[in-house]
Amino acid sequence: MSTSQTATPDPQAQPPSARREPKDRKVHGDVFTDPYEWMRRKDDPDLRAYVDAQNTYYRWRTQSLQGLKQRLFDEFRARVEETDMSVPTRLHGYWYFSRTREGSQYAIQCRLPVAGPDDWDPPAVDPKGEPGSLPGEEVIFDPNREARGHEFFRLGGLDLSADGRWLLYCVDTRGDERYDLRIRDLADGRDLPDRVDQVSSGPCLTPDGRWVFYTEVDETWRPFAVCRHRVGSDPAQDVRVFEETDERFWVGVGLSFDETRVVIGTSSKTTSEVLLLSLDNPTGDFRPFIPRREGVEYDVSFASLAGAGSGGGDLPLAVVYGNADNPNFSVRLIDMTAHQPPYSLSEGVLLAQGSPYGCEQAPAGFDGPVDRPYRDPCNPGILQGARGLSIEGVAIYRHFAMLGYRADSLLRLAVIPIDRALEDYRAGRPWRFTEVLPEGGGAGRLYSIAAADNPSYEAPTMRYSLGSYTSPAELRELDPASGRDRLLKRAKVLGGFDRAAYGERRVWVRARDGAKVPVSLVWRRGLVPAMDGAAAEGLTHEVLSAPEEAPVPCGPAGGRAGAGAPLFITGYGAYEIASDPGFSIGRLSMLDRGVLYACVHTRGGGEMGRAWYEQGRRLSKRHTFEDFIDATAALQAAGWADPGRTVANGGSAGGLLMGAVANMAPGLYAGIEADVPFVDALTSILDPSLPLTVTEWDEWGDPLHDPQVYRYMKSYSPYENVADADERQARFGSRHFPRILATTSLNDTRVLYVEPLKWVARLQEPTVGADAIVRIETEAGHGGVSGRYRQWEELAEENAFCLSILTPQEV
């Protein structure tokens, strides 16, 4: 019989009371008694009853927000061009594009045949037209039709044969990131009998349409093996062509950019290896391109340098991106006519390399701070003096080459015509790349720029994306030979949107250990007086310092409300993933209500290269939390943000960040939204049978075998560090704890539902006294619900919770 209590629509209603079933976790002589670990038993009737009770309580607690939620949803929808299309992209003999239709959840994939070999200008297509309405237009995949009968629907990949007849696709209808693979004959629209279920995403179809390579998952749902399937045969006859036995490694498969090879990539967080198979012999054996070496990461792509080969022919090159000779990665070009694979990590011509300052394995003389200017005679001129320089990659096409890199924590893009690249290659000198800049120049501006939508080696022009916090995304096309740069499409924002009405700037916060942490700020002009009167906007190096004294309690109990603007502050800080500037329809609704938006680019992310990541992982993980806390405190101390109206947000590993800062500095935050939060990190990383655990040891450390790592993780893991109200009073001088909204899904395989459920159960205990609610999706995954309208509804609901704290007059 369930002991869970179901909430009722009663003003005095209390959160559900979770059954307590104490279980001791004994590791390295330490004992932790966990009363809620039983919730991991997904088939326990009490668990289902408890989930239902928490969802009922959540609905009751948020019923007063329904009006605001609806207004936000209406605002989102009113700003979006619901019937629209993407810019057509040429691949082989077709122009491919997608159409969105008002009222439809998913984009419809369409195509038109190219007019001829020199047809490189995208065709004019009426964005309001019906899919398939143009002469020759085909609908090749309509997810709206495929999703019928499913609450959740997500594609795990689409791939086409070179002639455009055969379509490989795979779908997830549960949210658990396990995909069912299908093959469709586009000549008649029928699926072949070939069916392979519950595989990983990203399978590939060979250009001739005869073979499929896909990735299997093991009992921990780790992609561990690659199989080969002959199209039209019984999947029971599929052959496993590669198996990774090291549990730290995940496996993926795909085609090389030049479509001449099948490529297997296998990697842990610190080591990687690439294996190749020529499509001349698709049933042959995969061979390593460069043999695996512990602690070394690399990747490889293939291209031809036109005119560089013997007799003026094309020179086949391997473009190798790795960290064998530079801890912050370098790019080398290997002449593949020199000898057959395997190659070595030191072969080839060095094209560019990142700054080793601050890296764990920095060579002698490079022990300075991450943001020290870096100069290297081997690097292209545009990289000289860059701070936090990291190389993102190089791509070589027939008519140009592109260089992606990161400097001053922002993405950068450069290009060189292939004839100039050839001159530099022959002369043995740094390539004379030219930086691609937005109109008006890039000095002092906050923006994201990256190559985009360039699938064809033969294309004479380069496409790239450009955007910022206040500027909708653009797709542009540059002719590297002439310098002509044209806008192909700018995302439409309806409802009278005026980019000039919004401000954005970058400040740097000096954290407690002296590191300077970048923080991006966005606001609506005229609604945040402190920002309108602050220093010049854009990318500056103004430094704020966090106050040295302990945070003062916020809200009515601390008596600090009223100074500064309401602040919505977000962060992530893990896996070397950077949080780059980007436009958001949902954010506008907050900015228009006078909210100051801040993104803290904490250590653990990749904004300042490999060193930035290394300084926020493993036994340095607390830097991530301290950076976020210090940035929040600095903004409040400057008078820019109101401590009584400050809400923090983060998801997944960013949800771990949320749980940690709530425990470490509750007085800085009036509320916290934690999406699919990784809040029981130590319990999960101690269990090798769980998805992700063994591979995560390179990220967090191995607490199962290393007592030091165990003690360190236990010091910050949110669930087991929640303090009772009396303990908070003794430590902080206040019983205050932020209001909490947590979200999760029963089908999430990355952060299991049990983590946020246990955390919220602990927060709701009377001795803790936290005001915490949780929304539990029963048909979704780690990324939330599927379908754009459902996603808007989900975002509106979450933003309504945040605004109820930031601007309570809106409720």
GROMACS .gro file of N, CA, C and O in nm, residues 181-275:
model
  380
  181LEU      N    1   1.551   0.214  -3.664
  181LEU     CA    2   1.610   0.247  -3.794
  181LEU      C    3   1.522   0.191  -3.906
  181LEU      O    4   1.480   0.075  -3.901
  182ARG      N    5   1.498   0.276  -4.007
  182ARG     CA    6   1.417   0.237  -4.123
  182ARG      C    7   1.483   0.286  -4.252
  182ARG      O    8   1.558   0.383  -4.250
  183ILE      N    9   1.448   0.221  -4.365
  183ILE     CA   10   1.497   0.261  -4.497
  183ILE      C   11   1.377   0.278  -4.589
  183ILE      O   12   1.293   0.187  -4.600
  184ARG      N   13   1.370   0.392  -4.654
  184ARG     CA   14   1.255   0.422  -4.740
  184ARG      C   15   1.300   0.441  -4.884
  184ARG      O   16   1.401   0.506  -4.912
  185ASP      N   17   1.222   0.384  -4.974
  185ASP     CA   18   1.242   0.403  -5.118
  185ASP      C   19   1.162   0.527  -5.158
  185ASP      O   20   1.038   0.523  -5.160
  186LEU      N   21   1.229   0.637  -5.187
  186LEU     CA   22   1.158   0.761  -5.218
  186LEU      C   23   1.091   0.755  -5.356
  186LEU      O   24   1.011   0.843  -5.388
  187ALA      N   25   1.123   0.654  -5.434
  187ALA     CA   26   1.057   0.640  -5.563
  187ALA      C   27   0.909   0.609  -5.546
  187ALA      O   28   0.825   0.652  -5.625
  188ASP      N   29   0.874   0.532  -5.440
  188ASP     CA   30   0.733   0.499  -5.418
  188ASP      C   31   0.687   0.532  -5.276
  188ASP      O   32   0.570   0.511  -5.242
  189GLY      N   33   0.778   0.582  -5.191
  189GLY     CA   34   0.740   0.623  -5.056
  189GLY      C   35   0.723   0.508  -4.958
  189GLY      O   36   0.676   0.530  -4.846
  190ARG      N   37   0.763   0.388  -4.996
  190ARG     CA   38   0.744   0.272  -4.909
  190ARG      C   39   0.870   0.238  -4.832
  190ARG      O   40   0.981   0.248  -4.886
  191ASP      N   41   0.851   0.193  -4.708
  191ASP     CA   42   0.963   0.146  -4.629
  191ASP      C   43   0.996   0.002  -4.665
  191ASP      O   44   0.906  -0.080  -4.688
  192LEU      N   45   1.125  -0.029  -4.668
  192LEU     CA   46   1.169  -0.165  -4.690
  192LEU      C   47   1.142  -0.249  -4.565
  192LEU      O   48   1.125  -0.195  -4.456
  193PRO      N   49   1.141  -0.381  -4.580
  193PRO     CA   50   1.120  -0.467  -4.461
  193PRO      C   51   1.234  -0.455  -4.359
  193PRO      O   52   1.216  -0.491  -4.244
  194ASP      N   53   1.348  -0.403  -4.403
  194ASP     CA   54   1.464  -0.391  -4.313
  194ASP      C   55   1.425  -0.304  -4.193
  194ASP      O   56   1.386  -0.189  -4.208
  195ARG      N   57   1.437  -0.359  -4.073
  195ARG     CA   58   1.406  -0.284  -3.951
  195ARG      C   59   1.508  -0.323  -3.845
  195ARG      O   60   1.526  -0.441  -3.815
  196VAL      N   61   1.573  -0.222  -3.790
  196VAL     CA   62   1.666  -0.245  -3.680
  196VAL      C   63   1.623  -0.152  -3.567
  196VAL      O   64   1.623  -0.030  -3.584
  197ASP      N   65   1.586  -0.208  -3.454
  197ASP     CA   66   1.530  -0.129  -3.345
  197ASP      C   67   1.632  -0.108  -3.234
  197ASP      O   68   1.725  -0.187  -3.215
  198GLN      N   69   1.609   0.002  -3.158
  198GLN     CA   70   1.682   0.033  -3.035
  198GLN      C   71   1.833   0.043  -3.059
  198GLN      O   72   1.913  -0.024  -2.993
  199VAL      N   73   1.869   0.129  -3.155
  199VAL     CA   74   2.010   0.155  -3.182
  199VAL      C   75   2.041   0.299  -3.143
  199VAL      O   76   1.953   0.376  -3.106
  200SER      N   77   2.167   0.336  -3.152
  200SER     CA   78   2.206   0.473  -3.123
  200SER      C   79   2.175   0.563  -3.243
  200SER      O   80   2.145   0.515  -3.353
  201SER      N   81   2.182   0.693  -3.221
  201SER     CA   82   2.153   0.788  -3.329
  201SER      C   83   2.269   0.793  -3.427
  201SER      O   84   2.379   0.744  -3.401
  202GLY      N   85   2.245   0.856  -3.544
  202GLY     CA   86   2.350   0.882  -3.639
  202GLY      C   87   2.397   0.770  -3.727
  202GLY      O   88   2.516   0.765  -3.761
  203PRO      N   89   2.311   0.677  -3.771
  203PRO     CA   90   2.358   0.576  -3.866
  203PRO      C   91   2.388   0.641  -4.001
  203PRO      O   92   2.346   0.754  -4.027
  204CYS      N   93   2.461   0.571  -4.086
  204CYS     CA   94   2.492   0.628  -4.218
  204CYS      C   95   2.464   0.527  -4.328
  204CYS      O   96   2.473   0.406  -4.309
  205LEU      N   97   2.427   0.582  -4.442
  205LEU     CA   98   2.398   0.506  -4.563
  205LEU      C   99   2.510   0.533  -4.663
  205LEU      O  100   2.547   0.649  -4.686
  206THR      N  101   2.566   0.429  -4.723
  206THR     CA  102   2.672   0.451  -4.821
  206THR      C  103   2.614   0.522  -4.943
  206THR      O  104   2.494   0.508  -4.974
  207PRO      N  105   2.695   0.600  -5.015
  207PRO     CA  106   2.642   0.678  -5.128
  207PRO      C  107   2.569   0.595  -5.233
  207PRO      O  108   2.477   0.644  -5.297
  208ASP      N  109   2.609   0.468  -5.250
  208ASP     CA  110   2.541   0.385  -5.349
  208ASP      C  111   2.410   0.326  -5.298
  208ASP      O  112   2.339   0.257  -5.372
  209GLY      N  113   2.378   0.351  -5.171
  209GLY     CA  114   2.251   0.304  -5.115
  209GLY      C  115   2.249   0.156  -5.082
  209GLY      O  116   2.143   0.101  -5.052
  210ARG      N  117   2.363   0.090  -5.083
  210ARG     CA  118   2.365  -0.056  -5.065
  210ARG      C  119   2.392  -0.099  -4.922
  210ARG      O  120   2.359  -0.211  -4.885
  211TRP      N  121   2.457  -0.014  -4.842
  211TRP     CA  122   2.500  -0.055  -4.709
  211TRP      C  123   2.463   0.049  -4.604
  211TRP      O  124   2.468   0.169  -4.629
  212VAL      N  125   2.431  -0.001  -4.486
  212VAL     CA  126   2.406   0.085  -4.371
  212VAL      C  127   2.504   0.045  -4.261
  212VAL      O  128   2.524  -0.074  -4.235
  213PHE      N  129   2.563   0.145  -4.197
  213PHE     CA  130   2.646   0.122  -4.079
  213PHE      C  131   2.578   0.193  -3.962
  213PHE      O  132   2.542   0.311  -3.972
  214TYR      N  133   2.559   0.120  -3.852
  214TYR     CA  134   2.491   0.178  -3.737
  214TYR      C  135   2.560   0.133  -3.608
  214TYR      O  136   2.643   0.041  -3.608
  215THR      N  137   2.523   0.197  -3.497
  215THR     CA  138   2.588   0.173  -3.369
  215THR      C  139   2.495   0.103  -3.272
  215THR      O  140   2.381   0.147  -3.252
  216GLU      N  141   2.543  -0.004  -3.212
  216GLU     CA  142   2.469  -0.077  -3.109
  216GLU      C  143   2.495  -0.016  -2.971
  216GLU      O  144   2.599   0.049  -2.950
  217VAL      N  145   2.404  -0.043  -2.878
  217VAL     CA  146   2.423  -0.002  -2.739
  217VAL      C  147   2.426  -0.125  -2.649
  217VAL      O  148   2.364  -0.227  -2.679
  218ASP      N  149   2.501  -0.113  -2.537
  218ASP     CA  150   2.510  -0.226  -2.444
  218ASP      C  151   2.408  -0.210  -2.332
  218ASP      O  152   2.319  -0.124  -2.337
  219GLU      N  153   2.421  -0.291  -2.225
  219GLU     CA  154   2.321  -0.292  -2.119
  219GLU      C  155   2.321  -0.162  -2.039
  219GLU      O  156   2.222  -0.130  -1.972
  220THR      N  157   2.430  -0.084  -2.045
  220THR     CA  158   2.431   0.048  -1.982
  220THR      C  159   2.393   0.157  -2.081
  220THR      O  160   2.406   0.275  -2.051
  221TRP      N  161   2.351   0.115  -2.200
  221TRP     CA  162   2.309   0.205  -2.308
  221TRP      C  163   2.425   0.287  -2.362
  221TRP      O  164   2.409   0.396  -2.412
  222ARG      N  165   2.544   0.228  -2.352
  222ARG     CA  166   2.663   0.290  -2.410
  222ARG      C  167   2.676   0.246  -2.555
  222ARG      O  168   2.674   0.126  -2.584
  223PRO      N  169   2.689   0.339  -2.651
  223PRO     CA  170   2.717   0.298  -2.789
  223PRO      C  171   2.855   0.234  -2.795
  223PRO      O  172   2.956   0.301  -2.774
  224PHE      N  173   2.859   0.104  -2.819
  224PHE     CA  174   2.984   0.030  -2.802
  224PHE      C  175   3.030  -0.046  -2.924
  224PHE      O  176   3.146  -0.093  -2.929
  225ALA      N  177   2.944  -0.064  -3.026
  225ALA     CA  178   2.982  -0.146  -3.141
  225ALA      C  179   2.917  -0.092  -3.267
  225ALA      O  180   2.811  -0.030  -3.263
  226VAL      N  181   2.983  -0.118  -3.380
  226VAL     CA  182   2.932  -0.077  -3.511
  226VAL      C  183   2.897  -0.203  -3.591
  226VAL      O  184   2.976  -0.299  -3.595
  227CYS      N  185   2.779  -0.199  -3.652
  227CYS     CA  186   2.733  -0.312  -3.734
  227CYS      C  187   2.715  -0.268  -3.878
  227CYS      O  188   2.685  -0.152  -3.907
  228ARG      N  189   2.727  -0.364  -3.968
  228ARG     CA  190   2.706  -0.342  -4.110
  228ARG      C  191   2.582  -0.417  -4.156
  228ARG      O  192   2.566  -0.536  -4.127
  229HIS      N  193   2.494  -0.347  -4.226
  229HIS     CA  194   2.371  -0.407  -4.278
  229HIS      C  195   2.366  -0.390  -4.429
  229HIS      O  196   2.385  -0.278  -4.480
  230ARG      N  197   2.338  -0.495  -4.500
  230ARG     CA  198   2.318  -0.486  -4.645
  230ARG      C  199   2.173  -0.456  -4.672
  230ARG      O  200   2.083  -0.529  -4.627
  231VAL      N  201   2.146  -0.348  -4.742
  231VAL     CA  202   2.009  -0.305  -4.768
  231VAL      C  203   1.934  -0.415  -4.844
  231VAL      O  204   1.983  -0.467  -4.944
  232GLY      N  205   1.818  -0.449  -4.791
  232GLY     CA  206   1.736  -0.553  -4.851
  232GLY      C  207   1.755  -0.690  -4.790
  232GLY      O  208   1.683  -0.784  -4.826
  233SER      N  209   1.848  -0.703  -4.696
  233SER     CA  210   1.873  -0.832  -4.632
  233SER      C  211   1.808  -0.838  -4.495
  233SER      O  212   1.762  -0.737  -4.440
  234ASP      N  213   1.806  -0.956  -4.436
  234ASP     CA  214   1.752  -0.977  -4.302
  234ASP      C  215   1.849  -0.918  -4.200
  234ASP      O  216   1.967  -0.955  -4.197
  235PRO      N  217   1.803  -0.826  -4.112
  235PRO     CA  218   1.894  -0.768  -4.011
  235PRO      C  219   1.959  -0.872  -3.921
  235PRO      O  220   2.064  -0.844  -3.861
  236ALA      N  221   1.900  -0.991  -3.913
  236ALA     CA  222   1.963  -1.096  -3.833
  236ALA      C  223   2.098  -1.136  -3.890
  236ALA      O  224   2.181  -1.197  -3.820
  237GLN      N  225   2.122  -1.105  -4.017
  237GLN     CA  226   2.249  -1.137  -4.081
  237GLN      C  227   2.351  -1.024  -4.070
  237GLN      O  228   2.462  -1.035  -4.124
  238ASP      N  229   2.316  -0.915  -4.001
  238ASP     CA  230   2.408  -0.802  -3.989
  238ASP      C  231   2.538  -0.846  -3.922
  238ASP      O  232   2.538  -0.934  -3.835
  239VAL      N  233   2.646  -0.781  -3.960
  239VAL     CA  234   2.779  -0.818  -3.913
  239VAL      C  235   2.832  -0.707  -3.821
  239VAL      O  236   2.829  -0.589  -3.857
  240ARG      N  237   2.879  -0.747  -3.703
  240ARG     CA  238   2.944  -0.652  -3.615
  240ARG      C  239   3.088  -0.632  -3.663
  240ARG      O  240   3.168  -0.725  -3.662
  241VAL      N  241   3.119  -0.510  -3.706
  241VAL     CA  242   3.249  -0.484  -3.768
  241VAL      C  243   3.348  -0.420  -3.672
  241VAL      O  244   3.469  -0.413  -3.702
  242PHE      N  245   3.300  -0.371  -3.558
  242PHE     CA  246   3.389  -0.312  -3.460
  242PHE      C  247   3.323  -0.318  -3.323
  242PHE      O  248   3.202  -0.297  -3.311
  243GLU      N  249   3.402  -0.347  -3.221
  243GLU     CA  250   3.353  -0.347  -3.084
  243GLU      C  251   3.454  -0.280  -2.993
  243GLU      O  252   3.573  -0.312  -2.999
  244GLU      N  253   3.406  -0.185  -2.911
  244GLU     CA  254   3.491  -0.116  -2.815
  244GLU      C  255   3.473  -0.181  -2.678
  244GLU      O  256   3.363  -0.178  -2.621
  245THR      N  257   3.580  -0.240  -2.626
  245THR     CA  258   3.570  -0.312  -2.499
  245THR      C  259   3.601  -0.225  -2.378
  245THR      O  260   3.570  -0.263  -2.266
  246ASP      N  261   3.665  -0.111  -2.399
  246ASP     CA  262   3.696  -0.020  -2.289
  246ASP      C  263   3.570   0.059  -2.255
  246ASP      O  264   3.519   0.136  -2.339
  247GLU      N  265   3.516   0.041  -2.136
  247GLU     CA  266   3.387   0.101  -2.099
  247GLU      C  267   3.391   0.252  -2.086
  247GLU      O  268   3.287   0.316  -2.072
  248ARG      N  269   3.509   0.312  -2.091
  248ARG     CA  270   3.518   0.458  -2.088
  248ARG      C  271   3.483   0.520  -2.223
  248ARG      O  272   3.459   0.640  -2.232
  249PHE      N  273   3.482   0.437  -2.328
  249PHE     CA  274   3.472   0.489  -2.464
  249PHE      C  275   3.331   0.475  -2.521
  249PHE      O  276   3.264   0.374  -2.499
  250TRP      N  277   3.291   0.578  -2.597
  250TRP     CA  278   3.168   0.574  -2.675
  250TRP      C  279   3.206   0.569  -2.823
  250TRP      O  280   3.308   0.625  -2.864
  251VAL      N  281   3.121   0.505  -2.901
  251VAL     CA  282   3.151   0.480  -3.042
  251VAL      C  283   3.047   0.550  -3.130
  251VAL      O  284   2.928   0.554  -3.097
  252GLY      N  285   3.094   0.604  -3.241
  252GLY     CA  286   3.005   0.662  -3.343
  252GLY      C  287   3.055   0.626  -3.481
  252GLY      O  288   3.172   0.588  -3.498
  253VAL      N  289   2.969   0.640  -3.580
  253VAL     CA  290   3.006   0.604  -3.717
  253VAL      C  291   2.946   0.704  -3.814
  253VAL      O  292   2.839   0.761  -3.789
  254GLY      N  293   3.014   0.727  -3.926
  254GLY     CA  294   2.963   0.818  -4.028
  254GLY      C  295   3.048   0.809  -4.152
  254GLY      O  296   3.144   0.730  -4.160
  255LEU      N  297   3.015   0.891  -4.251
  255LEU     CA  298   3.093   0.899  -4.373
  255LEU      C  299   3.190   1.015  -4.364
  255LEU      O  300   3.161   1.118  -4.301
  256SER      N  301   3.306   1.000  -4.427
  256SER     CA  302   3.398   1.113  -4.437
  256SER      C  303   3.335   1.221  -4.524
  256SER      O  304   3.245   1.195  -4.604
  257PHE      N  305   3.383   1.345  -4.509
  257PHE     CA  306   3.326   1.457  -4.583
  257PHE      C  307   3.333   1.435  -4.734
  257PHE      O  308   3.241   1.471  -4.807
  258ASP      N  309   3.440   1.372  -4.780
  258ASP     CA  310   3.453   1.348  -4.923
  258ASP      C  311   3.378   1.223  -4.969
  258ASP      O  312   3.384   1.188  -5.087
  259GLU      N  313   3.309   1.156  -4.876
  259GLU     CA  314   3.226   1.039  -4.905
  259GLU      C  315   3.303   0.926  -4.972
  259GLU      O  316   3.250   0.852  -5.054
  260THR      N  317   3.429   0.911  -4.934
  260THR     CA  318   3.509   0.800  -4.987
  260THR      C  319   3.535   0.693  -4.883
  260THR      O  320   3.585   0.585  -4.917
  261ARG      N  321   3.502   0.720  -4.755
  261ARG     CA  322   3.535   0.629  -4.647
  261ARG      C  323   3.422   0.624  -4.546
  261ARG      O  324   3.350   0.722  -4.525
  262VAL      N  325   3.410   0.510  -4.479
  262VAL     CA  326   3.331   0.501  -4.357
  262VAL      C  327   3.426   0.526  -4.241
  262VAL      O  328   3.536   0.470  -4.237
  263VAL      N  329   3.384   0.609  -4.147
  263VAL     CA  330   3.471   0.650  -4.038
  263VAL      C  331   3.409   0.608  -3.905
  263VAL      O  332   3.293   0.641  -3.877
  264ILE      N  333   3.484   0.536  -3.826
  264ILE     CA  334   3.443   0.504  -3.689
  264ILE      C  335   3.524   0.592  -3.594
  264ILE      O  336   3.647   0.596  -3.603
  265GLY      N  337   3.456   0.660  -3.505
  265GLY     CA  338   3.523   0.736  -3.401
  265GLY      C  339   3.492   0.674  -3.266
  265GLY      O  340   3.376   0.646  -3.236
  266THR      N  341   3.594   0.648  -3.187
  266THR     CA  342   3.574   0.593  -3.054
  266THR      C  343   3.653   0.680  -2.957
  266THR      O  344   3.771   0.708  -2.979
  267SER      N  345   3.588   0.724  -2.850
  267SER     CA  346   3.655   0.821  -2.764
  267SER      C  347   3.602   0.817  -2.622
  267SER      O  348   3.485   0.788  -2.597
  268SER      N  349   3.692   0.847  -2.529
  268SER     CA  350   3.658   0.878  -2.392
  268SER      C  351   3.666   1.029  -2.379
  268SER      O  352   3.679   1.101  -2.478
  269LYS      N  353   3.664   1.079  -2.255
  269LYS     CA  354   3.677   1.224  -2.237
  269LYS      C  355   3.820   1.271  -2.259
  269LYS      O  356   3.844   1.391  -2.275
  270THR      N  357   3.917   1.178  -2.262
  270THR     CA  358   4.057   1.218  -2.272
  270THR      C  359   4.135   1.149  -2.382
  270THR      O  360   4.250   1.185  -2.407
  271THR      N  361   4.077   1.051  -2.447
  271THR     CA  362   4.149   0.971  -2.547
  271THR      C  363   4.055   0.940  -2.662
  271THR      O  364   3.937   0.913  -2.640
  272SER      N  365   4.108   0.943  -2.784
  272SER     CA  366   4.023   0.910  -2.899
  272SER      C  367   4.103   0.840  -3.007
  272SER      O  368   4.227   0.843  -3.009
  273GLU      N  369   4.028   0.774  -3.097
  273GLU     CA  370   4.088   0.701  -3.208
  273GLU      C  371   3.990   0.700  -3.323
  273GLU      O  372   3.869   0.695  -3.304
  274VAL      N  373   4.045   0.708  -3.445
  274VAL     CA  374   3.965   0.705  -3.568
  274VAL      C  375   4.006   0.584  -3.649
  274VAL      O  376   4.126   0.558  -3.669
  275LEU      N  377   3.905   0.509  -3.696
  275LEU     CA  378   3.930   0.393  -3.782
  275LEU      C  379   3.858   0.414  -3.914
  275LEU      O  380   3.747   0.471  -3.918
   0.00000   0.00000   0.00000
